[in-house]
Amino acid sequence: MTELRQRVAREPDSVPEDKESESEAKVDGETASDSESRAELAPPPAPADDTPEVLNRALSNLSSRWKNWWVRGILTLAMIAFFFIIIYLGPMVLMMIVMCVQIKCFHEIITIGYNVYHSYDLPWFRTLSWYFLLCVNYFFYGETVTDYFFTLVQREEPLRILSKYHRFISFTLYLTGFCMFVLSLVKKHYRLQFYMFGWTHVTLLIVVTQSHLVIHNLFEGMIWFIVPISCVICNDIMAYMFGFFFGRTPLIKLSPKKTWEGFIGGFFATVVFGLLLSYVMSGYRCFVCPVEYNNDTNSFTVDCEPSDLFRLQEYNIPGVVQSVTGWKTVRMYPFQIHSIALSTFASLIGPFGGFFASGFKRAFKIKDFANTIPGHGGIMDRFDCQYLMATFVNVYIASFIRGPNPSKLIQQFLTLRPDQQLHIFNTLKSHLTDKGLLTAATEDE
């Protein structure tokens, strides 16, 4: 009994293991609640009104609601005009613009993280963020160059070496950044530094990966680039217009200004717009032909024989529609049918990219990602739906449109050794002879 009393008396002096670990966590690194509470005390500064003084003076007599309407409208028309200009300048300029937009979006998201957590004085945060952006872009653009500029790469010795060891170089660059991050870890900020490490990588996933898919869509043909982007722009404009004039019923709490009237009106307007735009663009080779690199002229070409997807065909109209319109058949491009899928996604699922961005901004108590475009916010505010759309288009093309590419197959065939080429030739000749195709072709000659 004496020993038992002594043991009981000593127990309060001992600290349970879980409490010890909890106290250590508070010493070596802040808890999530501490980090969040401190972050909430220092939200990012609200962007100042960047509306041009000319517009401010011209619209000074209007209410804030109508003033915002006119500012957004004028700047929207300016952005649409800029969009037409870069389309006219060709694929190379489009790719450069996509990369510039990607860098600006990355900058806006990373800047939010830095402004929220700058009081912690985290070492190398911005430096490592931009370094990882460089690494990921090197990997993705290197893959694109190897895929679409294969002949040029094989012709130039330095490019051929870089292409051969591209993935190893990319992994080495990323591994260097990973080691730099580990060396930058500071006591008392471990958990927060890992938060920011995850922040950077999620930003790279959202921004860089999607912009890479945009460029892949562009190589399939300008129409696969222009129509999806235009559908998102149309839905954004028409949903705003319907919501502004007819909106009464709130759609989602994340965006209180979004209404069901705007959502539904934007959907129907976007489907009609997609059908009309697809009809116009399908008749021009410069829009429907894949973008290919011409080794002889060292430039991009968009000339080809349009596929069946872009040839007018006659379709029977269902009986119910015939009784209303009196038409039995209608002539349209098959691509217009695909445009319905694109415009439907742009108007029904695409806005969820905007809702996601709204939730992100609400989490950090900011109105916009930046104040780059008066009345619209930052570049990311305009492209939050575009990135989701880019992924869908890429998956849609791979699933329902793209087939084998003979030109790429021939390019790879020409880089083989002579004995390998001869072996493939004999195999192909034997296969075609067995099928009777080679003999038929010879007799026709």
Short mmCIF file of C-alpha atoms in Angstrom, two decimals:
data_model
loop_
_atom_site.label_atom_id
_atom_site.label_comp_id
_atom_site.label_asym_id
_atom_site.label_seq_id
_atom_site.Cartn_x
_atom_site.Cartn_y
_atom_site.Cartn_z
CA MET A 1 0.00 0.00 0.00
CA THR A 2 2.85 2.38 0.75
CA GLU A 3 4.36 1.74 -2.71
CA LEU A 4 0.94 2.30 -4.35
CA ARG A 5 0.50 5.68 -2.57
CA GLN A 6 3.96 6.74 -3.70
CA ARG A 7 3.23 5.85 -7.34
CA VAL A 8 -0.12 7.72 -7.28
CA ALA A 9 1.60 10.76 -5.78
CA ARG A 10 4.20 10.75 -8.56
CA GLU A 11 1.70 10.41 -11.47
CA PRO A 12 0.59 14.07 -11.65
CA ASP A 13 4.19 15.07 -12.22
CA SER A 14 4.35 13.01 -15.45
CA VAL A 15 2.99 14.43 -18.71
CA PRO A 16 1.05 12.13 -21.05
CA GLU A 17 2.76 11.33 -24.33
CA ASP A 18 0.15 12.99 -26.51
CA LYS A 19 0.37 16.23 -24.53
CA GLU A 20 4.14 16.17 -24.85
CA SER A 21 3.86 15.85 -28.63
CA GLU A 22 1.28 18.64 -28.68
CA SER A 23 3.54 20.96 -26.70
CA GLU A 24 6.44 20.10 -29.00
CA ALA A 25 4.30 20.93 -32.03
CA LYS A 26 3.57 24.34 -30.55
CA VAL A 27 7.24 24.96 -29.96
CA ASP A 28 8.61 23.64 -33.26
CA GLY A 29 5.75 24.73 -35.50
CA GLU A 30 2.49 26.60 -35.24
CA THR A 31 -0.79 24.74 -35.17
CA ALA A 32 -3.26 25.08 -38.00
CA SER A 33 -5.61 27.17 -35.84
CA ASP A 34 -2.78 29.53 -34.89
CA SER A 35 -1.79 29.97 -38.51
CA GLU A 36 -5.36 30.56 -39.61
CA SER A 37 -6.08 33.04 -36.85
CA ARG A 38 -2.94 35.02 -37.63
CA ALA A 39 -3.70 34.92 -41.32
CA GLU A 40 -7.20 36.22 -40.69
CA LEU A 41 -5.76 39.15 -38.79
CA ALA A 42 -3.72 40.17 -41.84
CA PRO A 43 -5.81 39.75 -44.98
CA PRO A 44 -4.35 40.90 -48.29
CA PRO A 45 -4.82 44.59 -49.01
CA ALA A 46 -7.90 45.36 -51.05
CA PRO A 47 -7.04 46.43 -54.61
CA ALA A 48 -7.60 50.12 -55.31
CA ASP A 49 -10.04 51.36 -57.92
CA ASP A 50 -8.07 51.28 -61.14
CA THR A 51 -10.80 52.59 -63.44
CA PRO A 52 -9.37 55.04 -66.00
CA GLU A 53 -9.97 58.65 -65.05
CA VAL A 54 -11.66 59.30 -68.41
CA LEU A 55 -14.33 56.70 -67.64
CA ASN A 56 -14.73 57.97 -64.07
CA ARG A 57 -15.48 61.49 -65.31
CA ALA A 58 -17.77 60.32 -68.13
CA LEU A 59 -19.81 58.07 -65.83
CA SER A 60 -19.74 60.22 -62.70
CA ASN A 61 -23.51 60.97 -62.85
CA LEU A 62 -24.50 57.29 -62.89
CA SER A 63 -25.22 55.07 -59.92
CA SER A 64 -22.50 52.60 -58.90
CA ARG A 65 -24.56 49.73 -60.40
CA TRP A 66 -24.81 51.30 -63.85
CA LYS A 67 -21.30 52.70 -63.69
CA ASN A 68 -19.96 49.18 -63.11
CA TRP A 69 -22.14 47.92 -65.99
CA TRP A 70 -20.69 50.45 -68.43
CA VAL A 71 -17.09 49.94 -67.26
CA ARG A 72 -17.39 46.16 -67.60
CA GLY A 73 -19.06 46.53 -71.00
CA ILE A 74 -16.46 48.87 -72.46
CA LEU A 75 -13.53 46.81 -71.18
CA THR A 76 -15.20 43.61 -72.41
CA LEU A 77 -15.44 45.01 -75.93
CA ALA A 78 -11.79 46.04 -75.72
CA MET A 79 -10.75 42.53 -74.67
CA ILE A 80 -12.83 40.95 -77.47
CA ALA A 81 -11.13 43.25 -79.98
CA PHE A 82 -7.73 42.22 -78.60
CA PHE A 83 -8.78 38.57 -78.91
CA PHE A 84 -9.57 39.07 -82.62
CA ILE A 85 -6.19 40.75 -83.16
CA ILE A 86 -4.16 37.90 -81.65
CA ILE A 87 -6.18 35.36 -83.68
CA TYR A 88 -5.30 37.31 -86.83
CA LEU A 89 -1.60 37.30 -85.88
CA GLY A 90 -1.50 33.50 -85.97
CA PRO A 91 -0.67 30.42 -83.87
CA MET A 92 2.77 31.55 -82.67
CA VAL A 93 1.40 34.75 -81.15
CA LEU A 94 -1.48 32.80 -79.61
CA MET A 95 0.96 30.44 -77.89
CA MET A 96 2.97 33.37 -76.56
CA ILE A 97 -0.20 35.02 -75.22
CA VAL A 98 -1.22 31.76 -73.52
CA MET A 99 2.15 31.60 -71.79
CA CYS A 100 1.93 35.26 -70.69
CA VAL A 101 -1.57 34.67 -69.28
CA GLN A 102 -0.30 31.58 -67.46
CA ILE A 103 2.56 33.53 -65.84
CA LYS A 104 0.24 36.37 -64.79
CA CYS A 105 -2.32 33.99 -63.27
CA PHE A 106 0.43 32.19 -61.37
CA HIS A 107 1.75 35.53 -60.13
CA GLU A 108 -1.68 36.62 -58.86
CA ILE A 109 -2.30 33.41 -56.89
CA ILE A 110 1.21 33.27 -55.42
CA THR A 111 1.02 36.96 -54.48
CA ILE A 112 -2.12 36.27 -52.42
CA GLY A 113 -0.25 33.62 -50.46
CA TYR A 114 2.72 35.92 -49.95
CA ASN A 115 0.54 38.83 -48.79
CA VAL A 116 -1.31 36.63 -46.30
CA TYR A 117 1.79 35.01 -44.81
CA HIS A 118 4.48 37.67 -45.40
CA SER A 119 4.63 38.45 -41.66
CA TYR A 120 6.14 35.01 -41.07
CA ASP A 121 9.20 35.91 -43.15
CA LEU A 122 9.29 32.49 -44.84
CA PRO A 123 12.67 32.05 -46.58
CA TRP A 124 12.82 31.41 -50.32
CA PHE A 125 9.02 31.11 -50.69
CA ARG A 126 8.65 33.29 -53.77
CA THR A 127 12.01 32.25 -55.21
CA LEU A 128 11.13 28.55 -54.99
CA SER A 129 7.62 29.18 -56.35
CA TRP A 130 8.99 30.79 -59.50
CA TYR A 131 11.70 28.14 -59.77
CA PHE A 132 9.07 25.37 -59.75
CA LEU A 133 7.10 27.31 -62.40
CA LEU A 134 10.22 27.32 -64.57
CA CYS A 135 10.76 23.58 -64.07
CA VAL A 136 7.19 22.63 -64.93
CA ASN A 137 7.14 24.86 -68.01
CA TYR A 138 10.44 23.37 -69.17
CA PHE A 139 8.95 19.90 -68.87
CA PHE A 140 5.63 20.62 -70.63
CA TYR A 141 6.96 22.84 -73.39
CA GLY A 142 9.84 20.43 -73.98
CA GLU A 143 7.31 17.64 -74.49
CA THR A 144 5.36 19.84 -76.91
CA VAL A 145 8.45 20.75 -78.93
CA THR A 146 9.50 17.10 -79.17
CA ASP A 147 6.02 16.06 -80.27
CA TYR A 148 5.15 18.76 -82.80
CA PHE A 149 8.62 19.81 -84.01
CA PHE A 150 10.06 16.31 -84.29
CA THR A 151 11.88 16.80 -87.60
CA LEU A 152 13.45 20.09 -86.50
CA VAL A 153 14.59 18.53 -83.23
CA GLN A 154 16.20 15.60 -85.01
CA ARG A 155 17.92 17.91 -87.48
CA GLU A 156 19.65 20.06 -84.84
CA GLU A 157 22.18 18.18 -82.71
CA PRO A 158 21.77 20.26 -79.48
CA LEU A 159 17.97 19.94 -79.65
CA ARG A 160 18.23 16.22 -80.33
CA ILE A 161 20.35 15.70 -77.20
CA LEU A 162 18.01 17.83 -75.07
CA SER A 163 15.04 15.90 -76.45
CA LYS A 164 16.62 12.52 -75.73
CA TYR A 165 17.35 13.36 -72.09
CA HIS A 166 14.46 15.77 -71.62
CA ARG A 167 12.63 13.91 -68.87
CA PHE A 168 15.81 13.20 -66.93
CA ILE A 169 16.78 16.88 -67.09
CA SER A 170 13.28 17.90 -65.99
CA PHE A 171 13.36 15.51 -63.04
CA THR A 172 16.82 16.74 -62.03
CA LEU A 173 15.63 20.35 -62.07
CA TYR A 174 12.61 19.51 -59.94
CA LEU A 175 14.72 17.47 -57.53
CA THR A 176 17.03 20.46 -57.08
CA GLY A 177 14.07 22.63 -56.09
CA PHE A 178 12.81 19.92 -53.75
CA CYS A 179 16.16 19.78 -51.95
CA MET A 180 16.25 23.59 -51.75
CA PHE A 181 12.85 23.54 -50.08
CA VAL A 182 13.96 21.00 -47.50
CA LEU A 183 17.07 23.09 -46.72
CA SER A 184 14.90 26.20 -46.31
CA LEU A 185 12.75 24.68 -43.53
CA VAL A 186 12.86 26.86 -40.42
CA LYS A 187 12.00 25.85 -36.87
CA LYS A 188 8.59 27.11 -35.70
CA HIS A 189 7.38 27.44 -39.30
CA TYR A 190 7.54 23.82 -40.50
CA ARG A 191 3.79 23.35 -40.89
CA LEU A 192 3.24 26.72 -42.58
CA GLN A 193 6.10 26.10 -45.00
CA PHE A 194 4.52 22.81 -46.03
CA TYR A 195 1.21 24.65 -46.50
CA MET A 196 2.92 27.00 -48.92
CA PHE A 197 4.71 24.11 -50.65
CA GLY A 198 1.30 22.55 -51.30
CA TRP A 199 -0.07 25.98 -52.33
CA THR A 200 2.59 26.30 -55.01
CA HIS A 201 2.05 22.82 -56.39
CA VAL A 202 -1.75 23.12 -56.54
CA THR A 203 -1.31 26.44 -58.35
CA LEU A 204 1.01 24.75 -60.84
CA LEU A 205 -1.54 21.99 -61.36
CA ILE A 206 -4.39 24.43 -61.98
CA VAL A 207 -2.55 27.00 -64.08
CA VAL A 208 0.39 25.44 -65.92
CA THR A 209 -1.14 22.06 -66.73
CA GLN A 210 -4.31 23.63 -68.11
CA SER A 211 -2.45 26.18 -70.23
CA HIS A 212 -0.41 23.33 -71.68
CA LEU A 213 -3.67 21.64 -72.70
CA VAL A 214 -4.82 24.90 -74.33
CA ILE A 215 -1.77 24.79 -76.60
CA HIS A 216 -2.41 21.13 -77.44
CA ASN A 217 -5.98 22.05 -78.43
CA LEU A 218 -4.59 24.80 -80.64
CA PHE A 219 -2.43 22.32 -82.57
CA GLU A 220 -5.55 20.26 -83.35
CA GLY A 221 -6.90 23.24 -85.27
CA MET A 222 -7.66 26.88 -84.49
CA ILE A 223 -11.36 26.02 -84.29
CA TRP A 224 -10.73 23.82 -81.24
CA PHE A 225 -9.06 26.80 -79.60
CA ILE A 226 -11.41 29.62 -80.63
CA VAL A 227 -14.85 28.00 -80.25
CA PRO A 228 -14.42 26.75 -76.63
CA ILE A 229 -12.87 30.03 -75.47
CA SER A 230 -15.57 32.05 -77.28
CA CYS A 231 -18.32 29.92 -75.72
CA VAL A 232 -16.99 30.63 -72.23
CA ILE A 233 -16.76 34.35 -73.04
CA CYS A 234 -20.29 34.33 -74.48
CA ASN A 235 -21.69 32.52 -71.45
CA ASP A 236 -19.96 34.94 -69.09
CA ILE A 237 -21.38 37.96 -70.94
CA MET A 238 -24.90 36.63 -71.48
CA ALA A 239 -25.23 35.26 -67.94
CA TYR A 240 -24.25 38.72 -66.67
CA MET A 241 -26.72 40.44 -69.01
CA PHE A 242 -29.65 38.15 -68.15
CA GLY A 243 -28.81 38.35 -64.47
CA PHE A 244 -28.45 42.14 -64.56
CA PHE A 245 -31.83 42.76 -66.19
CA PHE A 246 -33.93 39.74 -65.11
CA GLY A 247 -32.09 38.22 -62.14
CA ARG A 248 -34.24 37.62 -59.07
CA THR A 249 -33.41 34.14 -57.73
CA PRO A 250 -29.97 33.59 -56.12
CA LEU A 251 -28.06 30.67 -57.61
CA ILE A 252 -25.29 29.84 -55.13
CA LYS A 253 -24.13 31.32 -51.83
CA LEU A 254 -20.49 31.48 -52.93
CA SER A 255 -21.48 34.10 -55.53
CA PRO A 256 -24.50 36.04 -54.23
CA LYS A 257 -24.78 38.08 -57.46
CA LYS A 258 -25.23 34.95 -59.61
CA THR A 259 -28.88 34.16 -60.36
CA TRP A 260 -30.81 31.29 -61.87
CA GLU A 261 -32.16 33.62 -64.56
CA GLY A 262 -28.62 34.50 -65.65
CA PHE A 263 -27.50 30.87 -65.49
CA ILE A 264 -30.37 29.58 -67.66
CA GLY A 265 -30.33 32.52 -70.06
CA GLY A 266 -26.57 32.17 -70.50
CA PHE A 267 -26.98 28.47 -71.32
CA PHE A 268 -29.45 28.94 -74.19
CA ALA A 269 -27.60 31.94 -75.58
CA THR A 270 -24.28 30.06 -75.52
CA VAL A 271 -25.68 27.00 -77.34
CA VAL A 272 -27.09 29.19 -80.12
CA PHE A 273 -23.87 31.20 -80.31
CA GLY A 274 -21.79 28.00 -80.51
CA LEU A 275 -23.87 26.66 -83.41
CA LEU A 276 -23.59 29.91 -85.38
CA LEU A 277 -19.86 30.41 -84.75
CA SER A 278 -19.11 26.78 -85.65
CA TYR A 279 -21.04 27.12 -88.91
CA VAL A 280 -19.06 30.19 -89.92
CA MET A 281 -15.63 28.85 -88.95
CA SER A 282 -16.10 25.35 -90.39
CA GLY A 283 -16.03 26.77 -93.91
CA TYR A 284 -12.45 28.10 -93.64
CA ARG A 285 -9.38 25.87 -93.89
CA CYS A 286 -7.28 28.24 -91.81
CA PHE A 287 -9.52 27.41 -88.83
CA VAL A 288 -10.21 23.69 -89.30
CA CYS A 289 -6.79 22.40 -90.39
CA PRO A 290 -4.31 21.21 -87.74
CA VAL A 291 -1.48 23.61 -86.98
CA GLU A 292 1.72 21.99 -88.27
CA TYR A 293 5.32 23.10 -88.48
CA ASN A 294 6.74 23.33 -92.02
CA ASN A 295 10.43 22.43 -92.02
CA ASP A 296 11.03 23.94 -95.46
CA THR A 297 9.74 27.41 -94.58
CA ASN A 298 10.43 27.21 -90.82
CA SER A 299 6.91 28.44 -90.11
CA PHE A 300 3.49 27.16 -89.11
CA THR A 301 1.04 26.01 -91.79
CA VAL A 302 -2.70 25.47 -91.54
CA ASP A 303 -3.46 24.14 -95.01
CA CYS A 304 -5.02 20.72 -95.57
CA GLU A 305 -7.97 18.91 -97.08
CA PRO A 306 -10.78 19.34 -94.49
CA SER A 307 -11.94 16.13 -92.87
CA ASP A 308 -15.55 14.90 -92.93
CA LEU A 309 -16.05 16.74 -89.66
CA PHE A 310 -15.94 20.01 -91.60
CA ARG A 311 -17.95 19.05 -94.69
CA LEU A 312 -21.62 19.95 -95.03
CA GLN A 313 -23.91 16.96 -94.62
CA GLU A 314 -27.67 16.49 -94.75
CA TYR A 315 -29.49 15.39 -91.60
CA ASN A 316 -33.10 14.27 -91.21
CA ILE A 317 -35.14 16.35 -88.79
CA PRO A 318 -37.29 14.54 -86.17
CA GLY A 319 -41.00 14.42 -86.91
CA VAL A 320 -41.94 16.68 -83.99
CA VAL A 321 -39.65 19.43 -85.26
CA GLN A 322 -40.88 18.91 -88.85
CA SER A 323 -44.45 19.67 -87.80
CA VAL A 324 -43.30 23.01 -86.35
CA THR A 325 -40.75 24.16 -88.94
CA GLY A 326 -41.96 22.35 -92.07
CA TRP A 327 -38.38 21.25 -92.84
CA LYS A 328 -37.60 17.60 -93.49
CA THR A 329 -33.82 17.87 -93.66
CA VAL A 330 -31.14 20.36 -92.67
CA ARG A 331 -27.62 20.85 -93.99
CA MET A 332 -24.98 21.42 -91.32
CA TYR A 333 -21.40 20.59 -90.43
CA PRO A 334 -20.84 17.58 -88.12
CA PHE A 335 -18.64 19.86 -86.00
CA GLN A 336 -21.75 21.85 -85.11
CA ILE A 337 -23.07 18.80 -83.28
CA HIS A 338 -19.84 18.68 -81.29
CA SER A 339 -20.18 22.41 -80.63
CA ILE A 340 -23.40 21.67 -78.72
CA ALA A 341 -21.39 19.52 -76.31
CA LEU A 342 -18.74 22.24 -75.99
CA SER A 343 -21.21 25.06 -75.39
CA THR A 344 -23.23 22.95 -72.94
CA PHE A 345 -20.13 22.28 -70.87
CA ALA A 346 -19.09 25.94 -71.09
CA SER A 347 -22.45 27.11 -69.74
CA LEU A 348 -23.37 24.38 -67.23
CA ILE A 349 -20.06 23.06 -65.85
CA GLY A 350 -17.64 25.86 -66.76
CA PRO A 351 -19.17 28.32 -64.25
CA PHE A 352 -18.15 25.98 -61.43
CA GLY A 353 -14.58 27.04 -62.14
CA GLY A 354 -15.76 30.56 -61.31
CA PHE A 355 -17.56 29.33 -58.18
CA PHE A 356 -14.36 27.58 -57.11
CA ALA A 357 -12.45 30.85 -57.57
CA SER A 358 -15.15 32.72 -55.60
CA GLY A 359 -14.77 30.30 -52.71
CA PHE A 360 -11.01 30.75 -52.81
CA LYS A 361 -11.33 34.55 -52.70
CA ARG A 362 -13.86 34.41 -49.88
CA ALA A 363 -11.49 32.22 -47.87
CA PHE A 364 -8.93 35.04 -47.97
CA LYS A 365 -11.42 37.92 -47.74
CA ILE A 366 -10.57 39.47 -51.11
CA LYS A 367 -12.86 40.65 -53.89
CA ASP A 368 -10.61 39.96 -56.89
CA PHE A 369 -7.30 38.24 -57.57
CA ALA A 370 -5.84 41.57 -58.69
CA ASN A 371 -6.92 44.88 -60.25
CA THR A 372 -5.31 44.39 -63.65
CA ILE A 373 -8.52 44.97 -65.65
CA PRO A 374 -10.86 47.72 -64.33
CA GLY A 375 -14.31 46.35 -63.59
CA HIS A 376 -13.15 42.76 -64.05
CA GLY A 377 -10.39 42.23 -61.49
CA GLY A 378 -7.27 40.23 -62.31
CA ILE A 379 -6.40 38.02 -65.25
CA MET A 380 -7.26 34.97 -63.15
CA ASP A 381 -10.76 36.39 -62.58
CA ARG A 382 -11.30 36.24 -66.36
CA PHE A 383 -9.72 32.82 -66.92
CA ASP A 384 -11.05 30.82 -63.95
CA CYS A 385 -13.58 29.05 -66.22
CA GLN A 386 -11.24 28.80 -69.23
CA TYR A 387 -8.86 26.38 -67.52
CA LEU A 388 -11.63 23.92 -66.71
CA MET A 389 -12.85 24.22 -70.30
CA ALA A 390 -9.38 23.50 -71.69
CA THR A 391 -9.22 20.17 -69.87
CA PHE A 392 -12.65 19.14 -71.14
CA VAL A 393 -11.80 19.99 -74.76
CA ASN A 394 -8.55 18.05 -74.60
CA VAL A 395 -10.29 14.99 -73.13
CA TYR A 396 -13.14 15.34 -75.65
CA ILE A 397 -10.76 15.42 -78.62
CA ALA A 398 -8.81 12.42 -77.34
CA SER A 399 -12.02 10.44 -76.69
CA PHE A 400 -14.21 11.26 -79.71
CA ILE A 401 -12.19 13.06 -82.41
CA ARG A 402 -8.50 12.27 -82.67
CA GLY A 403 -7.32 9.31 -84.74
CA PRO A 404 -3.91 8.05 -85.86
CA ASN A 405 -1.67 10.76 -87.31
CA PRO A 406 0.15 9.47 -90.45
CA SER A 407 2.51 12.48 -90.68
CA LYS A 408 3.90 11.90 -87.18
CA LEU A 409 4.30 8.19 -87.92
CA ILE A 410 6.29 8.95 -91.08
CA GLN A 411 8.47 11.45 -89.19
CA GLN A 412 9.39 8.80 -86.64
CA PHE A 413 9.90 6.20 -89.38
CA LEU A 414 12.45 8.42 -91.17
CA THR A 415 14.58 8.72 -88.01
CA LEU A 416 15.09 4.95 -87.75
CA ARG A 417 18.21 3.15 -88.94
CA PRO A 418 18.14 1.87 -92.58
CA ASP A 419 17.85 -1.76 -91.46
CA GLN A 420 14.90 -0.91 -89.21
CA GLN A 421 13.21 1.00 -92.03
CA LEU A 422 13.72 -1.94 -94.40
CA HIS A 423 12.28 -4.36 -91.87
CA ILE A 424 9.15 -2.21 -91.43
CA PHE A 425 8.83 -1.82 -95.22
CA ASN A 426 8.95 -5.59 -95.81
CA THR A 427 6.49 -6.22 -92.98
CA LEU A 428 4.07 -3.63 -94.32
CA LYS A 429 4.46 -4.92 -97.89
CA SER A 430 3.72 -8.48 -96.78
CA HIS A 431 0.70 -7.31 -94.78
CA LEU A 432 -0.77 -5.32 -97.70
CA THR A 433 -0.12 -8.19 -100.15
CA ASP A 434 -1.95 -10.65 -97.90
CA LYS A 435 -4.89 -8.27 -97.81
CA GLY A 436 -4.81 -7.88 -101.59
CA LEU A 437 -4.41 -4.10 -101.38
CA LEU A 438 -0.93 -3.87 -102.87
CA THR A 439 -1.82 -5.95 -105.95
CA ALA A 440 -4.96 -3.90 -106.60
CA ALA A 441 -2.99 -0.68 -106.42
CA THR A 442 -0.37 -2.03 -108.88
CA GLU A 443 -3.01 -3.08 -111.43
CA ASP A 444 -4.61 0.37 -111.34
CA GLU A 445 -1.26 1.92 -112.26
#
